[in-house]
mmCIF file of C-alpha atoms and ligand atoms in Angstrom:
data_model
loop_
_atom_site.group_PDB
_atom_site.id
_atom_site.type_symbol
_atom_site.label_atom_id
_atom_site.label_comp_id
_atom_site.label_asym_id
_atom_site.label_seq_id
_atom_site.Cartn_x
_atom_site.Cartn_y
_atom_site.Cartn_z
ATOM 1 C CA MET I 151 59.775 30.496 -31.927
ATOM 2 C CA LEU I 152 59.504 26.933 -33.046
ATOM 3 C CA ALA I 153 62.638 26.078 -30.993
ATOM 4 C CA SER I 154 61.122 27.644 -27.846
ATOM 5 C CA LEU I 155 57.796 25.892 -28.498
ATOM 6 C CA ALA I 156 59.580 22.461 -28.597
ATOM 7 C CA LYS I 157 61.123 23.155 -25.175
ATOM 8 C CA ALA I 158 57.738 24.326 -23.607
ATOM 9 C CA PHE I 159 56.491 21.669 -21.092
ATOM 10 C CA ASP I 160 53.204 23.002 -20.013
ATOM 11 C CA GLN I 161 50.273 24.939 -21.487
ATOM 12 C CA ALA I 162 51.139 28.146 -19.583
ATOM 13 C CA ALA I 163 54.642 28.229 -21.243
ATOM 14 C CA VAL I 164 52.936 27.660 -24.666
ATOM 15 C CA ARG I 165 50.570 30.522 -23.946
ATOM 16 C CA GLU I 166 53.463 32.780 -23.060
ATOM 17 C CA ILE I 167 55.162 32.031 -26.350
ATOM 18 C CA GLU I 168 51.991 32.377 -28.329
ATOM 19 C CA VAL I 169 51.522 35.851 -26.849
ATOM 20 C CA GLU I 170 55.215 36.834 -27.335
ATOM 21 C CA TYR I 171 55.178 36.071 -31.038
ATOM 22 C CA LEU I 172 51.541 36.048 -32.235
ATOM 23 C CA GLY I 173 49.934 38.446 -29.730
ATOM 24 C CA ARG I 174 48.674 41.927 -30.688
ATOM 25 C CA SER I 175 51.886 43.484 -29.817
ATOM 26 C CA GLY I 176 53.892 40.433 -30.476
ATOM 27 C CA LYS I 177 56.905 40.070 -32.686
ATOM 28 C CA PHE I 178 54.947 38.920 -35.682
ATOM 29 C CA ASN I 179 52.963 42.081 -35.791
ATOM 30 C CA ASP I 180 56.213 44.055 -35.501
ATOM 31 C CA ILE I 181 57.243 42.550 -38.792
ATOM 32 C CA MET I 182 53.956 43.235 -40.312
ATOM 33 C CA LYS I 183 54.228 46.842 -39.324
ATOM 34 C CA SER I 184 57.692 47.153 -40.861
ATOM 35 C CA LEU I 185 56.237 46.168 -44.246
ATOM 36 C CA LYS I 186 55.158 49.725 -44.787
ATOM 37 C CA ASP I 187 58.841 50.748 -45.460
ATOM 38 C CA LEU I 188 59.051 48.187 -48.393
ATOM 39 C CA SER I 189 58.256 48.691 -52.128
ATOM 40 C CA ASP I 190 54.882 47.484 -53.414
ATOM 41 C CA GLU I 191 56.443 44.608 -55.100
ATOM 42 C CA GLU I 192 58.387 43.485 -52.004
ATOM 43 C CA LYS I 193 55.225 44.019 -49.765
ATOM 44 C CA ARG I 194 53.341 41.587 -51.943
ATOM 45 C CA THR I 195 55.935 38.765 -51.706
ATOM 46 C CA VAL I 196 56.883 39.256 -48.044
ATOM 47 C CA GLY I 197 53.143 39.756 -47.078
ATOM 48 C CA LYS I 198 52.242 36.462 -48.763
ATOM 49 C CA LEU I 199 55.156 34.774 -47.092
ATOM 50 C CA ALA I 200 54.298 36.254 -43.690
ATOM 51 C CA ASN I 201 50.623 35.148 -44.013
ATOM 52 C CA VAL I 202 51.635 31.592 -44.749
ATOM 53 C CA SER I 203 54.141 31.343 -41.903
ATOM 54 C CA LYS I 204 51.559 32.945 -39.602
ATOM 55 C CA ILE I 205 49.178 30.123 -40.401
ATOM 56 C CA GLU I 206 51.972 27.567 -40.000
ATOM 57 C CA LEU I 207 52.998 29.115 -36.586
ATOM 58 C CA GLU I 208 49.484 29.138 -35.340
ATOM 59 C CA ALA I 209 49.032 25.482 -36.274
ATOM 60 C CA ALA I 210 52.296 24.626 -34.546
ATOM 61 C CA VAL I 211 50.910 26.271 -31.430
ATOM 62 C CA GLN I 212 47.647 24.495 -31.506
ATOM 63 C CA ASN I 213 49.510 21.278 -32.202
ATOM 64 C CA LYS I 214 51.668 21.869 -29.077
ATOM 65 C CA TYR I 215 48.569 22.399 -27.000
ATOM 66 C CA SER I 216 46.908 19.149 -28.081
ATOM 67 C CA MET I 217 50.254 17.260 -27.523
ATOM 68 C CA LEU I 218 50.452 18.609 -23.987
ATOM 69 C CA GLU I 219 46.731 17.775 -23.407
ATOM 70 C CA SER I 220 47.065 14.165 -24.546
ATOM 71 C CA ALA I 221 50.255 13.761 -22.531
ATOM 72 C CA ALA I 222 48.205 14.902 -19.527
ATOM 73 C CA PHE I 223 45.616 12.431 -20.323
ATOM 74 C CA ASP I 224 48.314 9.729 -20.599
ATOM 75 C CA VAL I 225 49.425 10.516 -17.109
ATOM 76 C CA ILE I 226 45.883 10.174 -15.734
ATOM 77 C CA ALA I 227 45.198 7.009 -17.635
ATOM 78 C CA ASP I 228 48.480 5.644 -16.032
ATOM 79 C CA THR I 229 47.816 6.583 -12.451
ATOM 80 C CA GLU I 230 43.974 6.503 -12.300
ATOM 81 C CA TRP I 231 43.086 3.586 -14.410
ATOM 82 C CA MET I 232 40.615 1.027 -13.193
ATOM 83 C CA ASP I 233 39.545 -2.365 -14.428
ATOM 84 C CA VAL I 234 35.858 -1.971 -15.126
ATOM 85 C CA THR I 235 35.587 -5.818 -15.571
ATOM 86 C CA VAL I 236 36.519 -6.636 -12.004
ATOM 87 C CA PRO I 237 33.268 -7.796 -10.139
ATOM 88 C CA GLY I 238 31.935 -5.233 -7.730
ATOM 89 C CA LYS I 239 31.972 -5.614 -4.024
ATOM 90 C CA LYS I 240 28.680 -6.852 -2.736
ATOM 91 C CA PRO I 241 27.392 -4.977 0.222
ATOM 92 C CA GLU I 242 26.681 -7.150 3.235
ATOM 93 C CA LEU I 243 22.927 -7.291 3.900
ATOM 94 C CA GLY I 244 21.762 -7.882 7.385
ATOM 95 C CA HIS I 245 18.433 -9.610 8.472
ATOM 96 C CA ARG I 246 16.392 -9.869 11.475
ATOM 97 C CA HIS I 247 17.616 -11.881 14.413
ATOM 98 C CA LEU I 248 16.521 -15.408 14.913
ATOM 99 C CA ILE I 249 14.659 -14.605 18.066
ATOM 100 C CA SER I 250 12.837 -11.626 16.502
ATOM 101 C CA LYS I 251 11.622 -13.889 13.738
ATOM 102 C CA PHE I 252 10.786 -16.634 16.232
ATOM 103 C CA ILE I 253 8.654 -14.175 18.159
ATOM 104 C CA ASP I 254 6.804 -13.345 15.063
ATOM 105 C CA ASP I 255 6.126 -16.948 14.483
ATOM 106 C CA LEU I 256 4.756 -17.354 18.033
ATOM 107 C CA GLU I 257 2.443 -14.357 17.485
ATOM 108 C CA VAL I 258 1.063 -16.016 14.286
ATOM 109 C CA ILE I 259 0.374 -19.269 15.973
ATOM 110 C CA PHE I 260 -1.465 -17.678 18.879
ATOM 111 C CA GLY I 261 -3.174 -15.196 16.550
ATOM 112 C CA ARG I 262 -4.848 -18.115 14.808
ATOM 113 C CA MET I 263 -6.192 -19.239 18.244
ATOM 114 C CA GLY I 264 -7.705 -15.822 18.752
ATOM 115 C CA PHE I 265 -5.026 -14.462 20.926
ATOM 116 C CA SER I 266 -3.832 -10.794 20.547
ATOM 117 C CA VAL I 267 -0.604 -9.311 21.673
ATOM 118 C CA ALA I 268 -0.433 -7.196 24.872
ATOM 119 C CA GLU I 269 2.596 -5.191 26.125
ATOM 120 C CA GLY I 270 4.381 -4.016 29.180
ATOM 121 C CA PRO I 271 7.597 -2.179 30.080
ATOM 122 C CA ASP I 272 10.909 -3.908 30.657
ATOM 123 C CA VAL I 273 11.406 -1.650 33.728
ATOM 124 C CA GLU I 274 8.521 -2.666 36.021
ATOM 125 C CA THR I 275 7.257 -1.444 39.370
ATOM 126 C CA GLU I 276 7.406 -3.826 42.304
ATOM 127 C CA HIS I 277 3.643 -3.502 42.412
ATOM 128 C CA TYR I 278 3.102 -5.141 38.911
ATOM 129 C CA ASN I 279 6.100 -7.457 38.848
ATOM 130 C CA PHE I 280 5.400 -8.895 42.417
ATOM 131 C CA ASP I 281 2.617 -7.549 44.685
ATOM 132 C CA GLN I 282 -0.316 -7.803 42.149
ATOM 133 C CA LEU I 283 0.855 -11.300 41.360
ATOM 134 C CA ASN I 284 0.351 -12.450 44.909
ATOM 135 C CA MET I 285 4.100 -12.194 45.816
ATOM 136 C CA PRO I 286 4.147 -9.676 48.650
ATOM 137 C CA SER I 287 7.623 -8.551 49.817
ATOM 138 C CA ASP I 288 7.665 -10.925 52.827
ATOM 139 C CA HIS I 289 6.801 -13.921 50.731
ATOM 140 C CA PRO I 290 9.441 -16.576 50.197
ATOM 141 C CA SER I 291 8.286 -16.996 46.579
ATOM 142 C CA ARG I 292 10.118 -13.785 45.824
ATOM 143 C CA ASP I 293 13.363 -15.665 46.297
ATOM 144 C CA MET I 294 12.500 -17.828 43.254
ATOM 145 C CA GLN I 295 13.506 -14.848 41.084
ATOM 146 C CA ASP I 296 16.932 -13.214 41.484
ATOM 147 C CA THR I 297 15.834 -9.643 40.884
ATOM 148 C CA PHE I 298 17.779 -6.552 39.494
ATOM 149 C CA TRP I 299 16.537 -3.563 41.476
ATOM 150 C CA ILE I 300 17.069 -0.310 39.822
ATOM 151 C CA LYS I 301 19.302 1.958 42.047
ATOM 152 C CA ASN I 302 17.669 5.328 43.179
ATOM 153 C CA LEU I 303 14.434 4.473 41.636
ATOM 154 C CA ASN I 304 11.759 3.756 44.089
ATOM 155 C CA ARG I 305 11.137 -0.041 44.135
ATOM 156 C CA MET I 306 11.620 -0.433 40.361
ATOM 157 C CA VAL I 307 12.911 -3.654 38.784
ATOM 158 C CA LEU I 308 14.001 -5.034 35.495
ATOM 159 C CA ARG I 309 10.987 -7.311 35.027
ATOM 160 C CA THR I 310 11.812 -10.840 36.236
ATOM 161 C CA GLN I 311 8.878 -12.294 34.307
ATOM 162 C CA THR I 312 6.322 -11.320 31.654
ATOM 163 C CA SER I 313 3.456 -11.974 34.158
ATOM 164 C CA PRO I 314 2.986 -8.330 35.057
ATOM 165 C CA VAL I 315 1.645 -7.941 31.509
ATOM 166 C CA GLN I 316 -1.340 -10.017 32.563
ATOM 167 C CA ILE I 317 -2.041 -7.592 35.441
ATOM 168 C CA ARG I 318 -1.718 -4.439 33.213
ATOM 169 C CA HIS I 319 -3.894 -5.938 30.679
ATOM 170 C CA MET I 320 -6.690 -7.072 33.063
ATOM 171 C CA GLU I 321 -6.700 -3.668 34.796
ATOM 172 C CA SER I 322 -7.679 -1.973 31.654
ATOM 173 C CA HIS I 323 -9.862 -4.650 30.007
ATOM 174 C CA GLU I 324 -12.914 -6.802 30.959
ATOM 175 C CA PRO I 325 -13.232 -10.462 30.136
ATOM 176 C CA PRO I 326 -13.326 -12.293 27.856
ATOM 177 C CA ILE I 327 -9.475 -11.962 27.609
ATOM 178 C CA ARG I 328 -7.171 -13.830 25.327
ATOM 179 C CA ILE I 329 -3.683 -12.359 25.185
ATOM 180 C CA ILE I 330 0.018 -13.174 24.816
ATOM 181 C CA GLY I 331 2.758 -10.885 26.068
ATOM 182 C CA MET I 332 6.362 -11.406 24.776
ATOM 183 C CA GLY I 333 9.591 -9.820 25.532
ATOM 184 C CA LYS I 334 12.738 -9.428 27.524
ATOM 185 C CA THR I 335 12.975 -10.550 31.125
ATOM 186 C CA PHE I 336 15.942 -10.299 33.576
ATOM 187 C CA ARG I 337 17.373 -12.290 36.392
ATOM 188 C CA LYS I 338 20.733 -12.628 38.108
ATOM 189 C CA ASP I 339 21.444 -16.036 36.404
ATOM 190 C CA ASN I 340 24.355 -16.862 34.154
ATOM 191 C CA ASP I 341 25.378 -20.362 32.749
ATOM 192 C CA ALA I 342 25.075 -22.491 29.650
ATOM 193 C CA THR I 343 21.217 -22.429 29.810
ATOM 194 C CA HIS I 344 20.598 -19.118 31.697
ATOM 195 C CA SER I 345 21.493 -15.565 30.823
ATOM 196 C CA PRO I 346 20.796 -12.374 32.799
ATOM 197 C CA MET I 347 18.501 -11.344 29.917
ATOM 198 C CA PHE I 348 16.141 -13.824 28.327
ATOM 199 C CA HIS I 349 12.817 -13.801 26.560
ATOM 200 C CA GLN I 350 9.525 -15.013 27.811
ATOM 201 C CA ILE I 351 6.019 -15.532 26.209
ATOM 202 C CA GLU I 352 3.203 -15.076 28.689
ATOM 203 C CA GLY I 353 -0.310 -16.203 27.935
ATOM 204 C CA LEU I 354 -3.580 -15.423 29.660
ATOM 205 C CA MET I 355 -7.137 -16.420 28.950
ATOM 206 C CA VAL I 356 -9.982 -15.369 31.185
ATOM 207 C CA ASP I 357 -13.664 -15.962 30.737
ATOM 208 C CA THR I 358 -16.593 -17.703 32.358
ATOM 209 C CA ASP I 359 -15.929 -21.392 32.269
ATOM 210 C CA VAL I 360 -12.309 -21.528 31.342
ATOM 211 C CA SER I 361 -10.834 -24.838 32.664
ATOM 212 C CA ILE I 362 -7.571 -26.896 32.721
ATOM 213 C CA ALA I 363 -8.925 -28.666 29.647
ATOM 214 C CA ASN I 364 -8.741 -25.421 27.702
ATOM 215 C CA LEU I 365 -5.179 -24.847 29.036
ATOM 216 C CA LYS I 366 -4.037 -28.245 27.941
ATOM 217 C CA ALA I 367 -5.619 -27.923 24.524
ATOM 218 C CA VAL I 368 -4.193 -24.579 23.794
ATOM 219 C CA LEU I 369 -0.637 -25.478 25.024
ATOM 220 C CA THR I 370 -0.579 -28.841 23.256
ATOM 221 C CA HIS I 371 -1.742 -27.378 19.889
ATOM 222 C CA PHE I 372 0.753 -24.504 20.465
ATOM 223 C CA LEU I 373 3.788 -26.891 21.007
ATOM 224 C CA GLN I 374 2.818 -29.002 18.129
ATOM 225 C CA GLN I 375 2.838 -25.836 15.913
ATOM 226 C CA VAL I 376 5.978 -24.405 17.218
ATOM 227 C CA PHE I 377 7.934 -27.650 16.703
ATOM 228 C CA GLU I 378 5.955 -28.448 13.544
ATOM 229 C CA ASP I 379 5.350 -31.947 14.811
ATOM 230 C CA SER I 380 1.685 -33.081 15.300
ATOM 231 C CA SER I 381 2.895 -36.124 17.468
ATOM 232 C CA ILE I 382 4.061 -33.894 20.309
ATOM 233 C CA LYS I 383 2.332 -34.674 23.624
ATOM 234 C CA THR I 384 2.212 -32.582 26.791
ATOM 235 C CA ARG I 385 2.470 -33.454 30.429
ATOM 236 C CA PHE I 386 1.644 -31.193 33.482
ATOM 237 C CA ARG I 387 3.272 -31.727 36.844
ATOM 238 C CA THR I 388 2.113 -29.975 39.897
ATOM 239 C CA SER I 389 4.278 -27.095 40.896
ATOM 240 C CA TYR I 390 4.037 -23.734 42.659
ATOM 241 C CA PHE I 391 3.766 -20.265 41.357
ATOM 242 C CA PRO I 392 2.011 -17.720 43.751
ATOM 243 C CA PHE I 393 -0.313 -16.303 41.043
ATOM 244 C CA VAL I 394 -1.863 -19.620 39.924
ATOM 245 C CA GLU I 395 -3.722 -22.423 41.720
ATOM 246 C CA PRO I 396 -3.181 -25.070 40.869
ATOM 247 C CA GLY I 397 0.267 -24.440 39.367
ATOM 248 C CA MET I 398 2.077 -26.715 37.060
ATOM 249 C CA GLU I 399 5.186 -27.336 35.029
ATOM 250 C CA VAL I 400 4.532 -27.935 31.455
ATOM 251 C CA ASP I 401 6.616 -30.605 29.717
ATOM 252 C CA CYS I 402 6.409 -31.832 26.045
ATOM 253 C CA THR I 403 7.774 -34.866 24.344
ATOM 254 C CA CYS I 404 11.225 -34.291 22.990
ATOM 255 C CA PRO I 405 10.886 -33.290 19.375
ATOM 256 C CA ILE I 406 14.239 -34.788 18.530
ATOM 257 C CA CYS I 407 13.731 -38.483 19.791
ATOM 258 C CA HIS I 408 9.893 -38.219 19.698
ATOM 259 C CA GLY I 409 9.684 -39.105 23.480
ATOM 260 C CA GLU I 410 11.801 -42.342 22.930
ATOM 261 C CA GLY I 411 14.890 -41.199 24.730
ATOM 262 C CA LYS I 412 16.909 -42.485 21.924
ATOM 263 C CA LEU I 413 17.219 -41.834 18.082
ATOM 264 C CA SER I 414 16.063 -44.238 15.506
ATOM 265 C CA ASP I 415 19.446 -45.749 15.232
ATOM 266 C CA GLY I 416 19.535 -46.412 18.920
ATOM 267 C CA VAL I 417 21.919 -43.480 19.729
ATOM 268 C CA PRO I 418 20.898 -42.006 23.250
ATOM 269 C CA CYS I 419 19.175 -38.619 22.822
ATOM 270 C CA THR I 420 21.282 -35.841 24.470
ATOM 271 C CA LEU I 421 18.673 -33.110 24.351
ATOM 272 C CA CYS I 422 16.298 -34.726 26.695
ATOM 273 C CA LYS I 423 19.061 -36.684 28.414
ATOM 274 C CA GLN I 424 17.237 -39.820 27.385
ATOM 275 C CA CYS I 425 14.076 -39.168 29.415
ATOM 276 C CA GLY I 426 11.950 -38.297 26.420
ATOM 277 C CA TRP I 427 10.451 -35.165 27.982
ATOM 278 C CA LEU I 428 11.502 -31.541 28.005
ATOM 279 C CA GLU I 429 10.497 -28.940 30.476
ATOM 280 C CA ILE I 430 9.101 -25.730 28.660
ATOM 281 C CA GLY I 431 7.686 -23.614 31.240
ATOM 282 C CA GLY I 432 5.117 -22.871 34.016
ATOM 283 C CA ALA I 433 1.369 -22.652 33.924
ATOM 284 C CA GLY I 434 -1.831 -22.850 36.031
ATOM 285 C CA MET I 435 -5.267 -21.535 36.661
ATOM 286 C CA VAL I 436 -5.185 -17.789 37.679
ATOM 287 C CA HIS I 437 -5.379 -17.497 41.310
ATOM 288 C CA PRO I 438 -8.677 -16.040 42.647
ATOM 289 C CA LYS I 439 -6.659 -13.465 44.559
ATOM 290 C CA VAL I 440 -5.043 -12.153 41.306
ATOM 291 C CA LEU I 441 -8.496 -11.876 39.686
ATOM 292 C CA GLU I 442 -9.768 -9.898 42.708
ATOM 293 C CA ASN I 443 -6.630 -7.755 42.703
ATOM 294 C CA VAL I 444 -7.747 -6.344 39.280
ATOM 295 C CA GLY I 445 -11.354 -6.091 40.245
ATOM 296 C CA TYR I 446 -12.775 -9.230 38.670
ATOM 297 C CA ASP I 447 -15.369 -11.293 40.268
ATOM 298 C CA SER I 448 -13.569 -14.462 40.936
ATOM 299 C CA ASN I 449 -16.870 -16.457 41.398
ATOM 300 C CA LYS I 450 -17.932 -15.484 37.919
ATOM 301 C CA TYR I 451 -14.585 -15.693 35.962
ATOM 302 C CA THR I 452 -11.795 -18.326 35.782
ATOM 303 C CA GLY I 453 -8.709 -18.226 33.690
ATOM 304 C CA PHE I 454 -5.466 -19.925 32.818
ATOM 305 C CA ALA I 455 -2.054 -18.458 32.435
ATOM 306 C CA PHE I 456 1.334 -19.774 31.284
ATOM 307 C CA GLY I 457 4.926 -18.543 30.824
ATOM 308 C CA PHE I 458 7.323 -20.188 28.575
ATOM 309 C CA GLY I 459 11.002 -19.527 27.753
ATOM 310 C CA ILE I 460 11.221 -18.221 24.239
ATOM 311 C CA ASP I 461 14.974 -18.792 23.843
ATOM 312 C CA ARG I 462 14.741 -22.171 25.176
ATOM 313 C CA MET I 463 12.125 -23.145 22.639
ATOM 314 C CA ALA I 464 14.162 -21.639 19.795
ATOM 315 C CA MET I 465 17.322 -23.552 21.041
ATOM 316 C CA ILE I 466 15.361 -26.757 20.963
ATOM 317 C CA LYS I 467 13.807 -26.117 17.491
ATOM 318 C CA TYR I 468 17.047 -24.937 15.882
ATOM 319 C CA ARG I 469 19.370 -27.333 17.789
ATOM 320 C CA ILE I 470 21.393 -24.621 19.396
ATOM 321 C CA ASN I 471 23.381 -25.863 22.353
ATOM 322 C CA HIS I 472 24.487 -22.670 24.072
ATOM 323 C CA LEU I 473 22.091 -19.844 25.134
ATOM 324 C CA ARG I 474 24.811 -17.108 24.751
ATOM 325 C CA LEU I 475 25.128 -17.795 21.056
ATOM 326 C CA LEU I 476 21.856 -16.030 20.748
ATOM 327 C CA PHE I 477 22.986 -12.866 22.220
ATOM 328 C CA GLU I 478 26.724 -12.559 21.305
ATOM 329 C CA ASN I 479 25.973 -11.282 17.776
ATOM 330 C CA ASP I 480 28.635 -13.472 16.075
ATOM 331 C CA LEU I 481 27.957 -13.141 12.417
ATOM 332 C CA ARG I 482 29.133 -16.721 11.848
ATOM 333 C CA PHE I 483 26.222 -17.836 13.998
ATOM 334 C CA ILE I 484 23.509 -15.252 13.123
ATOM 335 C CA THR I 485 23.931 -15.707 9.291
ATOM 336 C CA GLN I 486 22.963 -19.292 9.602
ATOM 337 C CA PHE I 487 19.362 -18.329 10.216
HETATM 338 N N1 LIG R 521 6.118 -16.180 35.576
HETATM 339 C C1 LIG R 521 6.562 -17.538 35.736
HETATM 340 C C2 LIG R 521 8.018 -17.532 35.764
HETATM 341 O O1 LIG R 521 8.706 -16.830 35.119
HETATM 342 C C3 LIG R 521 5.989 -18.519 34.699
HETATM 343 C C4 LIG R 521 4.520 -18.748 34.945
HETATM 344 C C5 LIG R 521 3.723 -17.817 34.079
HETATM 345 C C6 LIG R 521 3.881 -19.638 35.529
HETATM 346 C C7 LIG R 521 2.328 -18.034 34.268
HETATM 347 C C8 LIG R 521 2.567 -19.868 35.745
HETATM 348 C C9 LIG R 521 1.754 -18.943 35.050
HETATM 349 O O2 LIG R 521 8.682 -18.418 36.424
#
């Protein structure tokens, strides 16, 4: 038995040997049964011997079991070991996109001035995107905005501007009105400073006695807050947008060279191309026709509106030189903010 035990290489083989020798009908019991044919004297000596060797054999079996078990553990330890002192892999944590965070900042700045946020859909009707804004279909001003029309949807567009938010809000609210609307806008443009999708912030204030002075105060304060620079000045140049009268382009002094056109060491400022001013967006006094379109009395109410490029302001503030970096989702860029 001991010889076959030594050769057994797994637990099943040991079990077989154990049954063969020590089982109820095993060889050992055969010996015990044969004791009855011996004399009393012989029974005593052989019986004693048998008991001793049975205990020894049982111990040998248990010993073999535990040897096999520890050999199995050795195999696992060799093949499945791991170094628990190796530092773990840190999961990459994402964060909100620069533009999303910037939009939150804009909301806070206007919130402090009493403006609340209004919303409108990205896919607009021609009615809200153009008609109600005094841009009828035969009007040349429509050509100012290269429009994505939605195929098979009756006169629907990807909104070319956030200005339809003004109309939607005025239709469902009475003055006094102080809102901003922010979000995606779409035009068929594509170069270093234009992309087919970009973000705008729209502002609208309507009340009795709203004047250009209010417009200038709000926008100047806003730009000083955005660029965190209280020395920023604004400039308004006459321009044309069909839904305002008068209409203007809004410029602010360049936050990098502080309107000097060159940096403190005399190096020419490349952001404003040495002119000291940056164009930020459009603005104006809400056209009486637009007020009438939403059922307001244009003799009683006046208002101002403005529309700025959010991406452009973020690019100026964070010194980003290519618009597409904002939308390509390259982690080397995104994780910098
Ligand atoms: N909607 C205009 C544009 O996208 C900007 C603008 C808004 C101008 C409000 C005046 C008043 O070009």
